[in-house]
Short mmCIF file of C-alpha atoms and ligand atoms in Angstrom, two decimals:
data_model
loop_
_atom_site.label_atom_id
_atom_site.label_comp_id
_atom_site.label_asym_id
_atom_site.label_seq_id
_atom_site.Cartn_x
_atom_site.Cartn_y
_atom_site.Cartn_z
CA UNK A 1 -22.02 21.92 15.53
CA UNK A 2 -21.15 19.70 12.44
CA UNK A 3 -19.22 18.31 11.55
CA UNK A 4 -18.48 16.44 7.98
CA UNK A 5 -15.77 15.52 5.87
CA UNK A 6 -15.20 15.48 2.94
CA UNK A 7 -12.79 12.40 1.30
CA UNK A 8 -11.51 14.31 -1.69
CA UNK A 9 -8.65 12.69 -2.85
CA UNK A 10 -6.10 9.58 -1.46
CA UNK A 11 -9.43 6.96 -1.18
CA UNK A 12 -8.43 5.27 -4.52
CA UNK A 13 -5.20 5.62 -4.73
CA UNK A 14 -1.35 6.61 -2.56
CA UNK A 15 -0.92 9.73 -4.35
CA UNK A 16 -3.19 13.33 -4.45
CA UNK A 17 -4.00 13.25 -1.28
CA UNK A 18 -6.97 16.16 -0.46
CA UNK A 19 -9.25 16.05 3.08
CA UNK A 20 -11.82 19.05 3.71
CA UNK A 21 -13.47 18.97 7.67
CA UNK A 22 -15.97 21.45 8.11
CA UNK A 23 -16.38 22.50 11.61
CA UNK A 24 -19.75 24.02 11.99
CA UNK A 25 -19.18 27.00 9.35
CA UNK A 26 -15.32 27.02 8.95
CA UNK A 27 -13.77 24.51 6.75
CA UNK A 28 -9.85 23.45 7.00
CA UNK A 29 -7.95 21.58 4.06
CA UNK A 30 -5.76 19.28 5.12
CA UNK A 31 -2.95 18.62 1.97
CA UNK A 32 -3.54 18.87 -1.74
CA UNK A 33 -1.37 15.94 -3.46
CA UNK A 34 -0.11 15.16 -6.67
CA UNK A 35 -0.48 11.66 -7.77
CA UNK A 36 3.22 11.31 -10.05
CA UNK A 37 2.57 7.53 -11.19
CA UNK A 38 -0.67 9.68 -13.31
CA UNK A 39 2.50 11.53 -14.87
CA UNK A 40 5.03 9.71 -14.97
CA UNK A 41 2.22 7.03 -17.25
CA UNK A 42 2.09 10.56 -19.44
CA UNK A 43 6.26 10.21 -19.66
CA UNK A 44 7.34 14.47 -20.75
CA UNK A 45 4.12 16.58 -19.42
CA UNK A 46 4.71 18.89 -18.22
CA UNK A 47 2.53 19.86 -15.12
CA UNK A 48 4.38 23.53 -15.05
CA UNK A 49 1.79 24.43 -18.00
CA UNK A 50 -0.67 22.52 -17.13
CA UNK A 51 -4.67 23.61 -16.55
CA UNK A 52 -6.11 21.64 -12.73
CA UNK A 53 -9.06 20.37 -15.67
CA UNK A 54 -6.62 18.17 -18.06
CA UNK A 55 -4.72 16.88 -14.73
CA UNK A 56 -8.04 16.14 -12.48
CA UNK A 57 -8.75 14.19 -16.40
CA UNK A 58 -6.06 12.88 -16.06
CA UNK A 59 -6.48 11.24 -12.67
CA UNK A 60 -2.76 13.22 -10.95
CA UNK A 61 -4.64 15.76 -8.93
CA UNK A 62 -7.76 15.58 -6.10
CA UNK A 63 -11.25 16.17 -8.25
CA UNK A 64 -12.13 19.09 -5.81
CA UNK A 65 -14.57 19.52 -7.42
CA UNK A 66 -17.39 18.53 -4.45
CA UNK A 67 -15.97 21.22 -2.36
CA UNK A 68 -19.12 23.00 -4.11
CA UNK A 69 -20.76 20.94 -1.70
CA UNK A 70 -19.27 21.85 1.20
CA UNK A 71 -20.84 24.47 3.20
CA UNK A 72 -18.74 27.15 5.45
CA UNK A 73 -15.61 29.02 4.39
CA UNK A 74 -12.00 27.49 4.12
CA UNK A 75 -10.02 28.83 6.87
CA UNK A 76 -6.52 27.15 6.31
CA UNK A 77 -4.35 25.30 3.43
CA UNK A 78 -2.07 22.97 5.35
CA UNK A 79 0.11 20.64 3.86
CA UNK A 80 1.03 17.97 6.42
CA UNK A 81 5.03 17.57 4.82
CA UNK A 82 6.92 17.84 1.79
CA UNK A 83 6.35 15.45 -0.51
CA UNK A 84 4.86 15.86 -3.75
CA UNK A 85 2.00 13.18 -3.64
CA UNK A 86 0.98 16.05 -0.46
CA UNK A 87 1.87 19.16 -1.48
CA UNK A 88 2.38 18.20 -5.42
CA UNK A 89 -1.62 20.33 -6.34
CA UNK A 90 -0.79 22.98 -3.81
CA UNK A 91 0.22 25.11 -7.20
CA UNK A 92 -2.75 23.91 -9.71
CA UNK A 93 -5.71 24.08 -6.48
CA UNK A 94 -4.47 26.43 -3.87
CA UNK A 95 -5.67 30.53 -5.76
CA UNK A 96 -9.64 28.72 -6.06
CA UNK A 97 -10.36 29.27 -2.84
CA UNK A 98 -8.71 32.57 0.05
CA UNK A 99 -6.60 30.74 2.43
CA UNK A 100 -3.65 31.04 3.52
CA UNK A 101 -0.49 27.74 3.28
CA UNK A 102 0.10 27.20 7.23
CA UNK A 103 2.61 24.76 7.07
CA UNK A 104 6.08 23.53 9.31
CA UNK A 105 9.14 26.06 7.53
CA UNK A 106 10.20 23.59 5.88
CA UNK A 107 7.52 22.10 3.98
CA UNK A 108 6.26 26.12 3.21
CA UNK A 109 9.76 26.62 1.65
CA UNK A 110 9.02 24.00 -0.26
CA UNK A 111 5.39 25.11 -1.69
CA UNK A 112 7.06 28.62 -2.03
CA UNK A 113 9.40 26.53 -4.28
CA UNK A 114 6.79 25.06 -6.22
CA UNK A 115 4.83 28.29 -6.91
CA UNK A 116 7.16 30.01 -8.08
CA UNK A 117 8.18 27.35 -10.56
CA UNK A 118 4.29 27.31 -11.83
CA UNK A 119 3.59 29.38 -14.91
CA UNK A 120 -0.34 28.43 -15.51
CA UNK A 121 -1.92 30.07 -12.01
CA UNK A 122 -0.47 33.05 -9.75
CA UNK A 123 -1.32 31.05 -7.08
CA UNK A 124 -0.83 33.84 -3.85
CA UNK A 125 -2.50 32.34 -0.74
CA UNK A 126 -0.60 33.90 2.16
CA UNK A 127 2.15 31.14 3.37
CA UNK A 128 2.04 30.67 7.05
CA UNK A 129 4.58 29.24 8.88
CA UNK A 130 3.68 27.05 11.92
CA UNK A 131 6.03 24.62 13.81
CA UNK A 132 5.73 21.41 15.27
CA UNK A 133 4.05 21.45 18.94
CA UNK A 134 1.66 24.71 18.41
CA UNK A 135 -1.62 25.42 17.81
CA UNK A 136 -3.82 28.08 16.01
CA UNK A 137 -7.07 29.27 16.26
CA UNK A 138 -9.69 28.71 13.15
CA UNK A 139 -12.74 31.64 11.90
CA UNK A 140 -14.03 33.04 14.30
CA UNK A 141 -16.46 30.81 16.81
CA UNK A 142 -13.78 31.05 19.28
CA UNK A 143 -13.89 27.16 19.56
CA UNK A 144 -11.75 25.46 16.47
CA UNK A 145 -8.36 25.24 16.65
CA UNK A 146 -5.91 23.37 14.95
CA UNK A 147 -2.71 22.50 16.05
CA UNK A 148 0.40 20.66 14.76
CA UNK A 149 1.94 17.42 16.46
CA UNK A 150 4.73 16.25 15.74
CA UNK A 151 6.06 12.58 14.03
CA UNK A 152 8.18 11.46 12.33
CA UNK A 153 8.46 10.42 8.91
CA UNK A 154 11.06 10.08 5.46
CA UNK A 155 11.31 14.27 5.46
CA UNK A 156 12.20 16.20 7.96
CA UNK A 157 9.86 18.26 8.88
CA UNK A 158 6.69 16.60 9.61
CA UNK A 159 3.81 16.64 11.44
CA UNK A 160 -0.36 15.02 11.60
CA UNK A 161 -2.78 18.62 12.06
CA UNK A 162 -5.53 18.07 14.49
CA UNK A 163 -9.00 19.62 14.94
CA UNK A 164 -10.19 20.57 17.88
CA UNK A 165 -13.41 21.60 18.11
CA UNK A 166 -16.53 21.21 21.09
CA UNK A 167 -17.16 18.33 20.10
CA UNK A 168 -13.74 16.50 19.85
CA UNK A 169 -11.03 15.89 17.84
CA UNK A 170 -10.52 15.32 14.43
CA UNK A 171 -6.74 13.40 13.79
CA UNK A 172 -5.09 13.98 10.08
CA UNK A 173 -2.32 10.78 10.58
CA UNK A 174 -1.09 11.70 6.82
CA UNK A 175 2.04 9.59 7.12
CA UNK A 176 3.91 9.02 9.80
CA UNK A 177 6.16 6.38 11.06
CA UNK A 178 7.02 5.55 14.91
CA UNK A 179 10.59 7.02 14.99
CA UNK A 180 11.53 7.01 19.09
CA UNK A 181 14.96 7.75 17.78
CA UNK A 182 14.91 9.51 14.66
CA UNK A 183 18.40 10.55 13.24
CA UNK A 184 17.34 14.06 12.27
CA UNK A 185 14.78 16.20 14.74
CA UNK A 186 12.82 15.34 17.23
CA UNK A 187 11.09 11.54 18.24
CA UNK A 188 7.81 11.55 18.08
CA UNK A 189 5.42 12.57 19.98
CA UNK A 190 3.36 9.94 21.80
CA UNK A 191 2.37 11.80 24.86
CA UNK A 192 0.58 14.39 22.83
CA UNK A 193 -1.38 11.96 20.44
CA UNK A 194 -2.43 10.28 24.53
CA UNK A 195 -3.30 13.38 26.14
CA UNK A 196 -5.05 13.99 23.05
CA UNK A 197 -6.99 11.08 23.06
CA UNK A 198 -8.00 11.13 26.84
CA UNK A 199 -7.95 15.18 27.82
CA UNK A 200 -12.18 17.32 26.18
CA UNK A 201 -14.67 14.98 24.51
CA UNK A 202 -12.10 12.63 23.15
CA UNK A 203 -11.04 11.98 19.38
CA UNK A 204 -14.77 12.67 17.87
CA UNK A 205 -12.34 10.80 14.11
CA UNK A 206 -8.84 9.63 12.89
CA UNK A 207 -7.77 9.60 9.56
CA UNK A 208 -5.03 7.01 9.19
CA UNK A 209 -1.78 6.65 6.42
CA UNK A 210 -3.35 2.92 5.35
CA UNK A 211 0.43 2.99 2.58
CA UNK A 212 1.50 -0.19 4.88
CA UNK A 213 -1.68 -1.67 6.47
CA UNK A 214 -0.99 -5.33 4.81
CA UNK A 215 2.57 -5.64 6.71
CA UNK A 216 2.41 -6.51 9.61
CA UNK A 217 5.39 -6.06 12.94
CA UNK A 218 6.68 -3.37 13.20
CA UNK A 219 8.46 -0.27 10.60
CA UNK A 220 11.87 0.31 12.11
CA UNK A 221 13.72 3.79 13.45
CA UNK A 222 14.98 5.43 10.33
CA UNK A 223 18.46 4.94 13.23
CA UNK A 224 18.26 0.88 11.60
CA UNK A 225 18.70 2.24 7.54
CA UNK A 226 21.72 4.26 9.41
CA UNK A 227 23.39 0.73 10.43
CA UNK A 228 22.47 -0.61 7.77
CA UNK A 229 24.51 1.33 4.77
CA UNK A 230 27.13 1.91 7.59
CA UNK A 231 27.75 -1.14 6.95
CA UNK A 232 27.44 -1.80 3.30
CA UNK A 233 29.52 0.99 3.33
CA UNK A 234 32.40 0.46 5.23
CA UNK A 235 32.12 -2.89 3.61
CA UNK A 236 33.61 -1.14 1.39
CA UNK A 237 36.24 0.78 2.36
CA UNK A 238 39.57 -0.81 -0.30
CA UNK A 239 37.80 -1.26 -2.75
CA UNK A 240 39.45 1.80 -5.54
CA UNK A 241 36.80 1.75 -7.96
CA UNK A 242 33.54 3.44 -8.08
CA UNK A 243 30.42 3.80 -5.21
CA UNK A 244 27.60 5.62 -6.72
CA UNK A 245 25.35 5.63 -4.08
CA UNK A 246 21.12 6.65 -4.76
CA UNK A 247 18.28 7.56 -2.35
CA UNK A 248 15.15 9.49 -2.10
CA UNK A 249 16.04 13.10 -2.47
CA UNK A 250 13.93 14.82 -0.32
CA UNK A 251 14.80 12.14 2.51
CA UNK A 252 17.73 14.96 4.40
CA UNK A 253 18.31 11.54 6.93
CA UNK A 254 18.87 9.81 5.00
CA UNK A 255 20.97 12.10 2.28
CA UNK A 256 22.62 12.67 5.71
CA UNK A 257 23.38 9.32 6.61
CA UNK A 258 25.47 8.66 2.66
CA UNK A 259 27.32 11.79 3.50
CA UNK A 260 29.16 11.25 6.73
CA UNK A 261 29.93 8.06 5.30
CA UNK A 262 31.52 8.57 2.99
CA UNK A 263 34.15 10.33 4.43
CA UNK A 264 34.64 7.43 7.66
CA UNK A 265 35.78 5.43 4.16
CA UNK A 266 38.41 8.20 2.84
CA UNK A 267 35.90 9.25 -0.27
CA UNK A 268 34.37 13.12 -0.80
CA UNK A 269 31.17 13.23 -1.43
CA UNK A 270 28.77 15.48 -4.17
CA UNK A 271 25.08 15.37 -4.34
CA UNK A 272 24.10 15.33 -7.82
CA UNK A 273 20.97 15.99 -9.81
CA UNK A 274 18.20 18.44 -10.03
CA UNK A 275 16.13 17.48 -6.51
CA UNK A 276 19.21 16.33 -5.17
CA UNK A 277 20.49 20.28 -5.18
CA UNK A 278 16.91 21.39 -4.61
CA UNK A 279 16.09 19.55 -0.74
CA UNK A 280 19.81 19.54 0.39
CA UNK A 281 19.41 22.96 -0.64
CA UNK A 282 17.18 24.11 1.21
CA UNK A 283 18.16 21.67 4.62
CA UNK A 284 20.98 23.56 4.68
CA UNK A 285 19.24 26.92 4.01
CA UNK A 286 17.27 26.27 7.32
CA UNK A 287 19.82 24.79 9.19
CA UNK A 288 18.11 21.49 9.05
CA UNK A 289 21.94 19.79 8.43
CA UNK A 290 25.50 20.95 8.56
CA UNK A 291 26.64 19.36 6.20
CA UNK A 292 30.68 19.66 5.59
CA UNK A 293 31.55 22.79 3.79
CA UNK A 294 32.78 21.30 1.55
CA UNK A 295 30.39 19.15 -0.14
CA UNK A 296 29.51 20.08 -3.29
CA UNK A 297 25.25 20.17 -4.92
CA UNK A 298 24.98 20.13 -8.33
CA UNK A 299 21.13 20.45 -10.83
CA UNK A 300 22.55 21.97 -13.74
CA UNK A 301 22.92 19.55 -16.69
CA UNK A 302 26.42 21.24 -17.77
CA UNK A 303 27.71 21.56 -13.61
CA UNK A 304 26.94 17.56 -13.36
CA UNK A 305 28.64 16.48 -16.52
CA UNK A 306 32.05 18.79 -15.19
CA UNK A 307 32.27 17.23 -11.39
CA UNK A 308 32.18 13.64 -13.48
CA UNK A 309 34.58 14.79 -15.60
CA UNK A 310 36.49 15.66 -12.76
CA UNK A 311 35.62 13.09 -11.25
CA UNK A 312 37.08 10.68 -13.78
CA UNK A 313 40.71 12.86 -13.71
CA UNK A 314 41.05 12.59 -10.56
CA UNK A 315 40.11 8.66 -9.83
CA UNK A 316 37.04 7.66 -8.77
CA UNK A 317 38.16 6.16 -6.12
CA UNK A 318 38.76 9.59 -4.73
CA UNK A 319 34.94 10.63 -4.08
CA UNK A 320 31.35 8.81 -3.94
CA UNK A 321 28.63 10.45 -6.10
CA UNK A 322 25.20 10.41 -4.18
CA UNK A 323 22.78 10.91 -7.20
CA UNK A 324 18.77 11.34 -8.22
CA UNK A 325 17.00 8.20 -9.91
CA UNK A 326 16.41 5.37 -6.71
CA UNK A 327 13.25 4.28 -9.04
CA UNK A 328 15.04 4.11 -11.94
CA UNK A 329 13.48 7.18 -13.56
CA UNK A 330 14.35 7.84 -17.78
CA UNK A 331 15.78 10.93 -16.88
CA UNK A 332 17.34 11.11 -13.39
CA UNK A 333 20.85 10.86 -12.80
CA UNK A 334 21.56 6.89 -11.97
CA UNK A 335 20.19 6.23 -15.04
CA UNK A 336 21.90 8.59 -17.60
CA UNK A 337 25.00 6.59 -16.00
CA UNK A 338 23.65 3.60 -16.06
CA UNK A 339 22.72 5.03 -20.11
CA UNK A 340 26.42 6.06 -20.37
CA UNK A 341 25.97 9.36 -21.12
CA UNK A 342 27.62 11.36 -19.01
CA UNK A 343 31.38 10.92 -18.45
CA UNK A 344 31.25 8.48 -15.93
CA UNK A 345 31.70 5.77 -16.76
CA UNK A 346 31.09 2.56 -14.62
CA UNK A 347 33.46 0.14 -14.41
CA UNK A 348 33.36 -4.33 -14.25
CA UNK A 349 32.52 -4.24 -10.71
CA UNK A 350 31.96 -0.89 -9.52
CA UNK A 351 29.30 0.13 -6.67
CA UNK A 352 26.31 1.08 -7.24
CA UNK A 353 24.42 1.18 -3.89
CA UNK A 354 20.36 2.19 -3.92
CA UNK A 355 19.38 3.34 -0.51
CA UNK A 356 15.42 3.26 -1.30
CA UNK A 357 12.81 1.22 -2.08
CA UNK A 358 11.05 0.46 -5.32
CA UNK A 359 7.28 1.75 -5.60
CA UNK A 360 5.60 -0.99 -5.64
CA UNK A 361 4.08 0.31 -8.60
CA UNK A 362 3.99 -1.30 -11.82
CA UNK A 363 5.44 2.38 -14.13
CA UNK A 364 8.38 1.94 -10.34
CA UNK A 365 8.90 -1.20 -11.65
CA UNK A 366 9.46 -1.57 -14.56
CA UNK A 367 11.87 1.58 -14.88
CA UNK A 368 13.88 0.12 -11.87
CA UNK A 369 14.68 -3.24 -14.15
CA UNK A 370 15.10 -1.43 -16.86
CA UNK A 371 17.65 0.99 -15.32
CA UNK A 372 19.29 -2.22 -13.13
CA UNK A 373 20.12 -4.42 -16.17
CA UNK A 374 21.19 -1.11 -17.73
CA UNK A 375 23.61 -0.61 -14.65
CA UNK A 376 24.38 -4.70 -14.62
CA UNK A 377 25.68 -4.80 -18.51
CA UNK A 378 28.53 -1.94 -17.78
CA UNK A 379 29.31 -4.53 -14.80
CA UNK A 380 28.37 -2.50 -11.93
CA UNK A 381 27.94 -5.07 -9.06
CA UNK A 382 24.22 -3.07 -6.95
CA UNK A 383 23.23 -3.00 -3.67
CA UNK A 384 19.41 -2.74 -3.34
CA UNK A 385 17.14 -2.03 -0.74
CA UNK A 386 18.47 -0.77 2.19
CA UNK A 387 16.39 1.41 3.67
CA UNK A 388 12.81 1.77 6.22
CA UNK A 389 9.63 2.67 5.08
CA UNK A 390 8.68 5.49 5.98
CA UNK A 391 4.55 4.72 6.49
CA UNK A 392 3.68 2.68 9.95
CA UNK A 393 2.65 -0.53 10.50
CA UNK A 394 0.37 -2.67 11.57
CA UNK A 395 1.28 -2.77 15.61
CA UNK A 396 2.40 1.21 14.82
CA UNK A 397 -1.86 1.24 14.10
CA UNK A 398 -2.23 -0.61 16.90
CA UNK A 399 -0.14 1.81 18.78
CA UNK A 400 -1.96 4.70 17.87
CA UNK A 401 -5.29 3.02 18.39
CA UNK A 402 -4.86 2.80 21.11
CA UNK A 403 -3.45 6.17 21.99
CA UNK A 404 -6.30 7.92 21.06
CA UNK A 405 -8.67 5.79 21.30
CA UNK A 406 -11.11 7.25 18.44
CA UNK A 407 -14.78 7.23 18.08
CA UNK A 408 -14.95 6.52 13.89
CA UNK A 409 -12.12 6.21 11.55
CA UNK A 410 -11.51 6.72 7.97
CA UNK A 411 -9.05 4.89 6.95
CA UNK A 412 -6.87 6.98 3.90
CA UNK A 413 -3.99 6.40 1.61
CA UNK A 414 -4.29 3.23 0.06
CA UNK A 415 -7.17 1.65 -3.02
CA UNK A 416 -9.45 -1.12 -0.83
CA UNK A 417 -6.21 -3.80 -1.47
CA UNK A 418 -4.39 -1.77 0.31
CA UNK A 419 -6.21 -0.86 3.28
CA UNK A 420 -7.28 -3.99 4.00
CA UNK A 421 -5.62 -4.90 6.69
CA UNK A 422 -6.59 -1.49 8.88
CA UNK A 423 -9.95 -2.59 8.45
CA UNK A 424 -9.45 -6.14 9.57
CA UNK A 425 -7.36 -4.06 13.38
CA UNK A 426 -10.27 -1.43 13.67
CA UNK A 427 -13.03 -4.21 13.55
CA UNK A 428 -10.36 -6.73 16.26
CA UNK A 429 -10.55 -3.78 18.65
CA UNK A 430 -14.14 -3.82 18.28
CA UNK A 431 -15.53 -1.24 15.64
CA UNK A 432 -17.53 -2.28 13.49
CA UNK A 433 -17.58 -1.38 8.55
CA UNK A 434 -20.54 0.58 8.10
CA UNK A 435 -20.42 2.93 11.97
CA UNK A 436 -17.74 3.93 12.74
CA UNK A 437 -14.63 2.50 9.79
CA UNK A 438 -15.84 4.85 7.30
CA UNK A 439 -14.12 3.07 3.99
CA UNK A 440 -14.83 6.81 1.96
CA UNK A 441 -13.76 6.93 -1.96
CA UNK A 442 -12.76 9.86 -3.71
CA UNK A 443 -15.75 12.35 -3.33
CA UNK A 444 -17.83 11.44 -0.75
CA UNK A 445 -18.52 13.39 2.03
CA UNK A 446 -19.11 11.35 5.52
CA UNK A 447 -21.31 13.24 7.88
CA UNK A 448 -20.53 12.47 11.14
CA UNK A 449 -22.17 15.05 13.49
CA UNK A 450 -25.99 16.41 12.74
ZN1 ZN B 1 5.06 11.16 2.98
#
């Protein structure tokens, strides 16, 4: 059976991930993401109203025109998890394919919300839920199957999809870290990866998340970030002024820890900001978390301002707002607070906890610098970097190679410089550039089996 891989997006950058795998006449697309930094550069663009071709020209979504060079029919579009760099282009591109979108329940719900917010295209692809550990048949050959293997990442319900073909398995490894003691959900299913590496024809190809390919050692578990956060918040127990925290809205485990420790130090947590309300509300509705009944979540400007007024009236020392704005995004809640645009007044000595790391990218770095400066001018004390990454470092990559023993490797989710550490690692394990390590670019086709 012919096996061909199209590296469509996310092979020259971190963002706008999209890869297609053709097995005979059947094609499966993995991820359809947005490059957020390209959107941030064009501040004030409303992507909801924009046409696909304009977004492609901006570098914001994958240029999928190469799909016309790929023979066969698209049978499924498979987003691996709910981060925007993996699902953010579905509302712009999925309608061009007559195929269902297949994902885990939390991811499907986020895709659904995104499609509902789309104003340019009517996206009518079927939405099919499949849980980690499950398998479905692809196409009519009866020999191609799609399996979801449970992985751990900085968002819940993440999986690595595996396309089983008569020529071996194609494992799509975006995005994950190896967490054996996660705060929510099950540990990564390394046992299954090891089985896949050894059963049948083994692994024909492994496409790897190289976000942290140049970082040594092992990425710590989410439980380490949780302990760090606990230490920081417990140290503030006697402080009788304002404490504000921020983190990735989609990072439900982290939000859960913040809510819990706020209660522990005698403060009422409250989630503020549009995306805070969106992700945590969705996770609660789908029973992924069990927040306290009295946890308020507010997204709309008016209800947020009303909450801030209540906090100021009843005393800042009684509350712990968890807000958007960990990257200093100009319109996010924390940045508005720093600019004095909300009823919440920061005083000398008030604490601002960033349970996040600045995404190392100039737009973010600049915006974050500004936000921190503004907070400092109000007298706030900043507690930075209380975070662990959601991506594998080098020792995790080594373990994956050992588990899967792939015949071919395609590094992804980075630019050339960013994935160099992964290529070095593979070479030290006996792989060779151009032979079985295929460093690609956006818009290439790689024929693995003729
Ligand atoms: Zn991700």
